Coordinates of C-alpha atoms in Angstrom, one line a residue:
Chain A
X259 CA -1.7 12.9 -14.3
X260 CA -2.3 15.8 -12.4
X261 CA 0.6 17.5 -10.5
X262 CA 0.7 19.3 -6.9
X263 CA 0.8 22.9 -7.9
X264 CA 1.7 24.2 -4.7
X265 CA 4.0 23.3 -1.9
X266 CA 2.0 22.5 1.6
X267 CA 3.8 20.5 3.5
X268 CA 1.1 17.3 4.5
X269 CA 0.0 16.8 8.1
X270 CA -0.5 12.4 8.2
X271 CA 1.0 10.5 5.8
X272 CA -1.1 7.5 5.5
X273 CA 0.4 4.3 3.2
X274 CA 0.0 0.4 2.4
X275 CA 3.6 0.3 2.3
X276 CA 5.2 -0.3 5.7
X277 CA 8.1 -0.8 4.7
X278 CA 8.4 2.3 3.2
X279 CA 7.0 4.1 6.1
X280 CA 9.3 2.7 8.2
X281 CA 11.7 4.0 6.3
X282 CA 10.6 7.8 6.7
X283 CA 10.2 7.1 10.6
X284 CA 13.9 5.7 10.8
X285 CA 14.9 8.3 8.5
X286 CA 14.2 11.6 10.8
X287 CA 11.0 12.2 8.9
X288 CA 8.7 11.1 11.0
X289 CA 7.4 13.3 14.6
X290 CA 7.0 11.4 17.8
X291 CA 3.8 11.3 19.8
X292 CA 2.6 9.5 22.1
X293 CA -1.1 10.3 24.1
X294 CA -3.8 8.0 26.0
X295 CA -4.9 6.5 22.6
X296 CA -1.5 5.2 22.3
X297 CA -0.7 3.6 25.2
X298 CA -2.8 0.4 25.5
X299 CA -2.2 -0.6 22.0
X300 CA -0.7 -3.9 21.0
X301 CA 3.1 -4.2 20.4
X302 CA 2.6 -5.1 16.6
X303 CA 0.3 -1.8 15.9
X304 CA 2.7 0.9 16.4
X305 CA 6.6 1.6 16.1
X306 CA 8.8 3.8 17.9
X307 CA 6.3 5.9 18.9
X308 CA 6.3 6.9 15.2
X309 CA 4.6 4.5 13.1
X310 CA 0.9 3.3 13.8
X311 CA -1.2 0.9 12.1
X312 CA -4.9 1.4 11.9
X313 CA -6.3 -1.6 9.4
X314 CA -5.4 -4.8 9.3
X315 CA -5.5 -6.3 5.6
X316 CA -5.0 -9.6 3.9
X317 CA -3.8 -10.2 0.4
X318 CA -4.8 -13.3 -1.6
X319 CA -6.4 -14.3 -4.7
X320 CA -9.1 -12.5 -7.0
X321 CA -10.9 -15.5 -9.6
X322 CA -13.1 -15.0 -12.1
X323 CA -15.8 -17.3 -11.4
X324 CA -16.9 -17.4 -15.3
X325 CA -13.0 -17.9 -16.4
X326 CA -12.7 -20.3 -13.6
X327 CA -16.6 -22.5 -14.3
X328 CA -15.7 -26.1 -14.3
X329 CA -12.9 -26.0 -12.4
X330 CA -12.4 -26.2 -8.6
X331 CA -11.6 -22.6 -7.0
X332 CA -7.4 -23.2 -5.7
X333 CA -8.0 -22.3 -1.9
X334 CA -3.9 -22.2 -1.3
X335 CA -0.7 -21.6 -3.1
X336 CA -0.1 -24.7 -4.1
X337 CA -3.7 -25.5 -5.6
X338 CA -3.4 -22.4 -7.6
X339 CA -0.3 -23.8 -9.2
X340 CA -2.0 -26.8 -10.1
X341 CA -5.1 -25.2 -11.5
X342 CA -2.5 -23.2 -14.0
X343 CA -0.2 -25.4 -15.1
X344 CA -2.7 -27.8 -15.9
X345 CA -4.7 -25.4 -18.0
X346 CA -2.0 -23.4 -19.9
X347 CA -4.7 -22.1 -22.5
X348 CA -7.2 -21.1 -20.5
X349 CA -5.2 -19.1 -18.3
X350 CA -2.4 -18.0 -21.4
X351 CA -3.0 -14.1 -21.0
X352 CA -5.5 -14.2 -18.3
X353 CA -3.0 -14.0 -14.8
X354 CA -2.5 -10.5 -13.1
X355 CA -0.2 -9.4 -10.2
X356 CA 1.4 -6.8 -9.0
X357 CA 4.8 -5.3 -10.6
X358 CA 6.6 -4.9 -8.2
X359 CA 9.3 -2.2 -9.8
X360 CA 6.6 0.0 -10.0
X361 CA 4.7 -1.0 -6.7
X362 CA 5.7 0.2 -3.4
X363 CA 2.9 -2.1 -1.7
X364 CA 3.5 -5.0 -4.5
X365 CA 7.4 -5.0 -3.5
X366 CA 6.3 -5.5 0.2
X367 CA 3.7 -8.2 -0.3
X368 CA 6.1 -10.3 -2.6
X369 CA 9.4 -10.0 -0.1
X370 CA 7.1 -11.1 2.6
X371 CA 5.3 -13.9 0.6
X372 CA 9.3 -15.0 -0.4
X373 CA 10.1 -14.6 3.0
X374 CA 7.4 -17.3 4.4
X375 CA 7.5 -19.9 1.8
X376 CA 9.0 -21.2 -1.5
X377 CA 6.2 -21.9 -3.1
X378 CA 6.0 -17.9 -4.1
X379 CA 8.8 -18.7 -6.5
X380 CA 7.4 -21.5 -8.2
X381 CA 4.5 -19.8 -8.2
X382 CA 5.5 -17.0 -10.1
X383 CA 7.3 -18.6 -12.1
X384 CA 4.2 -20.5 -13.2
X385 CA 2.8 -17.2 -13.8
X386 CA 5.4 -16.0 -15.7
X387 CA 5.0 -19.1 -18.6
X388 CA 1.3 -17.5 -18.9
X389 CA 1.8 -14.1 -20.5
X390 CA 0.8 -12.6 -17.4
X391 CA 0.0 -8.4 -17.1
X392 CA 1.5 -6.7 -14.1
X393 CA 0.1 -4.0 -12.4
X394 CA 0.6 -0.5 -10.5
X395 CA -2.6 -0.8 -8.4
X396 CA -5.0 -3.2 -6.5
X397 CA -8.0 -1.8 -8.3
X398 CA -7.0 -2.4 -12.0
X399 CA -6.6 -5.9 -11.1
X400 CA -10.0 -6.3 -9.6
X401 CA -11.4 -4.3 -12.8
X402 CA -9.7 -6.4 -15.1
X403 CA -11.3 -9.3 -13.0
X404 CA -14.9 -7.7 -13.5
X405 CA -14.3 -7.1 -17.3
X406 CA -13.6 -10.2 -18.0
X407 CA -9.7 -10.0 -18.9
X408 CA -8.2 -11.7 -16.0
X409 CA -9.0 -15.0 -14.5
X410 CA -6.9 -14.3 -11.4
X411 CA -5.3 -11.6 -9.7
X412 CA -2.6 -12.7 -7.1
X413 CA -1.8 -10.6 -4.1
X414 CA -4.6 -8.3 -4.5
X415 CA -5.8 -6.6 -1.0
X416 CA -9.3 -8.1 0.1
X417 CA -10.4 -4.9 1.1
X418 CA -10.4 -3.3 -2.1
X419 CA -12.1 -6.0 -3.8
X420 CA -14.7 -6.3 -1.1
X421 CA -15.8 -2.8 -1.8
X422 CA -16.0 -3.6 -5.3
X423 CA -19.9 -3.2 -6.7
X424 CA -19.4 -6.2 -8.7
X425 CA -19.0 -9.0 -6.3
X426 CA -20.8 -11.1 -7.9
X427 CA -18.4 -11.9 -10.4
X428 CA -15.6 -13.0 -8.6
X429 CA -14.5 -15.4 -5.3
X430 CA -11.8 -13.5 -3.2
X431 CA -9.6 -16.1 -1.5
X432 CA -7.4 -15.8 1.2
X433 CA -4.9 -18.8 1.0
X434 CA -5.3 -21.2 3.2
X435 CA -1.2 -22.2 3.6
X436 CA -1.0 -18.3 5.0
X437 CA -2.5 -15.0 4.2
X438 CA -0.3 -12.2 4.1
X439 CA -1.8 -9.0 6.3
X440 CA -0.8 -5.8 5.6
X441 CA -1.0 -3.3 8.2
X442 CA -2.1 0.3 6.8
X443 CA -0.3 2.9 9.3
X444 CA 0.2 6.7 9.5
X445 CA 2.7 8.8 10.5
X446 CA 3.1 12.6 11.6
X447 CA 5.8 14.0 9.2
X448 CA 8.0 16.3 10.9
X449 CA 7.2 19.3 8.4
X450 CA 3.9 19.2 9.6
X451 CA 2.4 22.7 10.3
X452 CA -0.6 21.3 12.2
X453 CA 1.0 19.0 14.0
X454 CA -1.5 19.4 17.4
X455 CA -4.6 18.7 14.6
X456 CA -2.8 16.0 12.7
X457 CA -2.2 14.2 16.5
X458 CA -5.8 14.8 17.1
X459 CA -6.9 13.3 13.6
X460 CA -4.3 10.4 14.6
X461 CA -6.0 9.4 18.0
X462 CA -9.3 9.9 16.6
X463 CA -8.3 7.3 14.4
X464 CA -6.8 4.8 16.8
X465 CA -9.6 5.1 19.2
X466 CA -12.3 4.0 16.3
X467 CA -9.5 0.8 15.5
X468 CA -9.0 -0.2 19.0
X469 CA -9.3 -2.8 21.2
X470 CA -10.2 -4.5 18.5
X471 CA -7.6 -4.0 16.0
X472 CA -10.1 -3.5 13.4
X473 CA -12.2 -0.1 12.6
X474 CA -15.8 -0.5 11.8
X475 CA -15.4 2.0 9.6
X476 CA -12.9 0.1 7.5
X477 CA -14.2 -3.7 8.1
X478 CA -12.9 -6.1 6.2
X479 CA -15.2 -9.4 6.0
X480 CA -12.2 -11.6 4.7
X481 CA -10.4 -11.1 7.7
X482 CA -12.7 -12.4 10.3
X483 CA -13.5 -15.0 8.1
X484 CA -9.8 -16.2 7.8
X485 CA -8.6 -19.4 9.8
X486 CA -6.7 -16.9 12.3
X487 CA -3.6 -19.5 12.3
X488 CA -3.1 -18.9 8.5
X489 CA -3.0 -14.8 9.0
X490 CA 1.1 -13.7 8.5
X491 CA 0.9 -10.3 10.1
X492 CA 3.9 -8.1 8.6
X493 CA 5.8 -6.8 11.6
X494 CA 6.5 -3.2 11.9
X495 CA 10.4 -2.4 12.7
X496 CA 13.8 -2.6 11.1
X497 CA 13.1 -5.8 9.2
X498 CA 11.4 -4.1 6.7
X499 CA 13.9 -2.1 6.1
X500 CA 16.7 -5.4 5.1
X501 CA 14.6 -5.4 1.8
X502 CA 14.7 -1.6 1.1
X503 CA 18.8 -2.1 0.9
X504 CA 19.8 -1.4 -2.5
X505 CA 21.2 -4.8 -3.4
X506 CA 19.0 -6.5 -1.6
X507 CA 16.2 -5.1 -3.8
X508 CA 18.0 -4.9 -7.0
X509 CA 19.0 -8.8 -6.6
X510 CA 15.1 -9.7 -5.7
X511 CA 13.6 -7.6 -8.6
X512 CA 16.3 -9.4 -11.1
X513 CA 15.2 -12.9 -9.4
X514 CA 11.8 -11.6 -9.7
X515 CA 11.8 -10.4 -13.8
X516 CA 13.7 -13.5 -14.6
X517 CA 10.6 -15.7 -12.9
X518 CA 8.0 -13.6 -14.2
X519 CA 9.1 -12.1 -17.7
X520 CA 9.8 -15.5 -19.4
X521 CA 8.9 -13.8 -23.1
Chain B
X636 CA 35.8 24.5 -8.6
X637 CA 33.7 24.1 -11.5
X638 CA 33.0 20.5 -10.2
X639 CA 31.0 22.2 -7.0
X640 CA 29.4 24.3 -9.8
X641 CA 28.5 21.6 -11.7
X642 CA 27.2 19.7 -8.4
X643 CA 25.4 22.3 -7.5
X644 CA 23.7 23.1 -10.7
X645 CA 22.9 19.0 -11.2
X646 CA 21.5 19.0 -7.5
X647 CA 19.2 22.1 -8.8
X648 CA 18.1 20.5 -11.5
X649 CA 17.3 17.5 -10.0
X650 CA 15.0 19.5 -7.7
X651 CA 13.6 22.0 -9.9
X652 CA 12.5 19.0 -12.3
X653 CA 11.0 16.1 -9.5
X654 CA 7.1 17.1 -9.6
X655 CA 5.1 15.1 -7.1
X656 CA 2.3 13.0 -9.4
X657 CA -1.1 12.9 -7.5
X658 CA -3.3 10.2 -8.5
X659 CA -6.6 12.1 -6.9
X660 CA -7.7 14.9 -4.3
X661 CA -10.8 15.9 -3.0
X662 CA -11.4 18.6 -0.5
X663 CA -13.3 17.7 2.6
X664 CA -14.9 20.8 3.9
X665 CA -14.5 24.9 3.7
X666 CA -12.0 24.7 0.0
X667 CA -10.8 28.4 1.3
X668 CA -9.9 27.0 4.8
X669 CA -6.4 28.5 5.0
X670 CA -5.3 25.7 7.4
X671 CA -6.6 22.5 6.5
X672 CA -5.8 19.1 7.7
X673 CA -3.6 18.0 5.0
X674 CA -3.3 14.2 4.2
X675 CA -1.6 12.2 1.8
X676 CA -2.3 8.6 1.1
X677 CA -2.0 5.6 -0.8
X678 CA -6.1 4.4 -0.1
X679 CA -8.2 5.5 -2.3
X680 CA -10.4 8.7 -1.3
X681 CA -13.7 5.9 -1.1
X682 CA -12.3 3.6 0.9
X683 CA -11.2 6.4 3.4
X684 CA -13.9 8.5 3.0
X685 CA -15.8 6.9 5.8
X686 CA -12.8 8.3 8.5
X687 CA -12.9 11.3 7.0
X688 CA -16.9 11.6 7.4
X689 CA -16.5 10.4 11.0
X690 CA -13.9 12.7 11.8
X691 CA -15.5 15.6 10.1
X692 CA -19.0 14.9 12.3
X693 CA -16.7 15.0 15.7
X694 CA -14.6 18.2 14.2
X695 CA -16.9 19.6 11.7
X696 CA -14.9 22.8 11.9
X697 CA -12.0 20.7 10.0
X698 CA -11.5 20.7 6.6
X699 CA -9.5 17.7 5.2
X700 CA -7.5 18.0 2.2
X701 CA -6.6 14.6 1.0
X702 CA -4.3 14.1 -1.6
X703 CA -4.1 10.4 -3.1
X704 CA -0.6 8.9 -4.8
X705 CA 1.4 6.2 -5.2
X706 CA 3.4 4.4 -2.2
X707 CA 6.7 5.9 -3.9
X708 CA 5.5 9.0 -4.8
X709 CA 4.3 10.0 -1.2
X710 CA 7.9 8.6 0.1
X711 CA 9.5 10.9 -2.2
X712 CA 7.4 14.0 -1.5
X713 CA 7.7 13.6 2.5
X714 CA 11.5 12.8 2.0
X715 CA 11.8 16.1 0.0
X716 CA 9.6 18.3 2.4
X717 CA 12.4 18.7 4.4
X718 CA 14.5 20.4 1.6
X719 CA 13.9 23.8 0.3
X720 CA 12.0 24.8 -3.1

């Protein structure tokens, strides 16, 4: 892996992780601003004047329509728990998801998806009686998917496998119990030497996402296609920041290995 | 004393050993530009590519420098900006 040779302080910090984010803005890293492009924008898309969201994206399942012929694609949690406990050889090996000690994004979607429902427990812990490989990144998921070595990829973002050239060989799911949605956001860190360009870049941004709340630039199909009533958007602010405490997060990831390492 | 010695030293090592880890970077524009726009980022350089593009066609005088890592990586480099090399 390559390594930053030199020091430049960075002008926007853009990341999947809000909660992490947050955590920069609360922290004093973050610069205020505030202009026309910010004004009219909903209450859920920005934070403190810091933090601002510019995509919204949904999480859900990645399945491998030829590990999956024959059998009927799960359309929620719940169905998806069926589908593997039912079929314990076919799917032995064959289940990816995020790991979420290594995953700033895969630690967010999982505290959320635990925060919404139960079934994310059971769930994994399903997952965990299958052998299942854990993952740093959305895109080795949907790879693994293409290639033939996973049958389904859980909390993968829809966006990246939309982009994906090899479409055909897999359904993307949103759940139809709920559908976590990220909100991508980006920040002006208070190092900044360009602050006036990177405020520029910022509202040039905001402008392209709003009214609508989603850029053309950056569609996502999924998320228009989504039952709006199922779509959990995560909420900016000093929630995010309850799982970021270090018990909090050391208890979850032990609950979490426990569930999902069963071997 | 020698435990603010010893601090001090353990705090410099500490320092002098955390490299930030860059997953990608592409340069978006004039590579000698002395002042670029610099971004880091968790999204992949394709799938924001097409802001970059769309910015560069409205500022074409802007380079971008965009710098791709993981969500904890980029925490940790913008959390140690504010501290001296």
């Amino acid at each position: 892996m390559p390594y930053r040779e030199k020091k430049h302080p960075f002008d926007i910090v853009i990341s999947s992780a809000m909660d992490l984010q947050t955590k920069l803005a609360n922290d004093g890293f973050a610069r205020k601003h505030t202009s026309p492009a910010t004004q009219d924008l909903p209450d859920w898309a920005v934070w403190n004047d810091m933090v601002y969201a510019f995509t919204q994206e949904p999480a859900g399942f990645v399945i491998s329509n030829a590990l999956f012929e024959g059998l009927p694609i799960p359309q929620n949690r719940q169905q998806l728990i069926t589908a593997l406990r039912q079929n314990p050889d076919r799917f032995k090996g064959r289940v990816g998801t995020y790991d979420i000690r290594k995953s700033g994004a895969g630690y967010l979607f999982a505290t959320q998806d635990a925060r919404a429902s139960d079934t994310y427990w059971r769930l994994t812990e399903v997952m965990g009686t299958l052998e299942p490989t854990l993952y740093c990144c959305a895109s080795e998921m949907i790879d693994d998917v293409v290639n033939g070595d996973l049958a389904v990829a859980y909390n993968v973002l829809a966006s990246y496998a939309e982009k994906s050239p090899h479409k055909d060989k897999f359904t993307i799911i949103l759940p139809n119990d709920f559908s976590i949605v990220m909100l991508r956001t980006m920040l002006i860190p208070e190092t900044s030497d360009n602050p006036v360009l990177a405020a520029e870049f910022l509202d040039f941004v905001l402008a392209q996402t709003y009214p609508s709340g989603v850029s053309p630039l950056l569609k996502t199909q999924s998320l228009g296609q989504a039952e709006q009533s199922t779509l959990y958007r995560i909420s900016m602010g000093p929630g995010l920041l309850v799982y970021l405490d270090y018990f909090k997060k050391k208890n979850f990831i032990a609950e979490w290995e426990n569930a999902i390492v069963q071997n | 004393m020698r435990h603010v010695i010893l601090s001090i030293v353990m705090w410099l090592l500490a320092n002098v050993a955390h490299t930030f880890e860059i997953e990608d970077r592409a340069v978006f524009g004039d590579e000698i530009d002395s002042a670029p726009l610099r971004i880091v980022s968790t999204a992949d350089i394709s799938y924001f590519k097409p802001i970059i593009d769309a910015f560069r066609a409205f500022r074409p005088d802007v380079t971008i420098d965009y710098t791709v890592a993981s969500s904890t990586e980029v925490m940790d480099a913008i959390s140690r900006e504010k501290t001296p090399f």
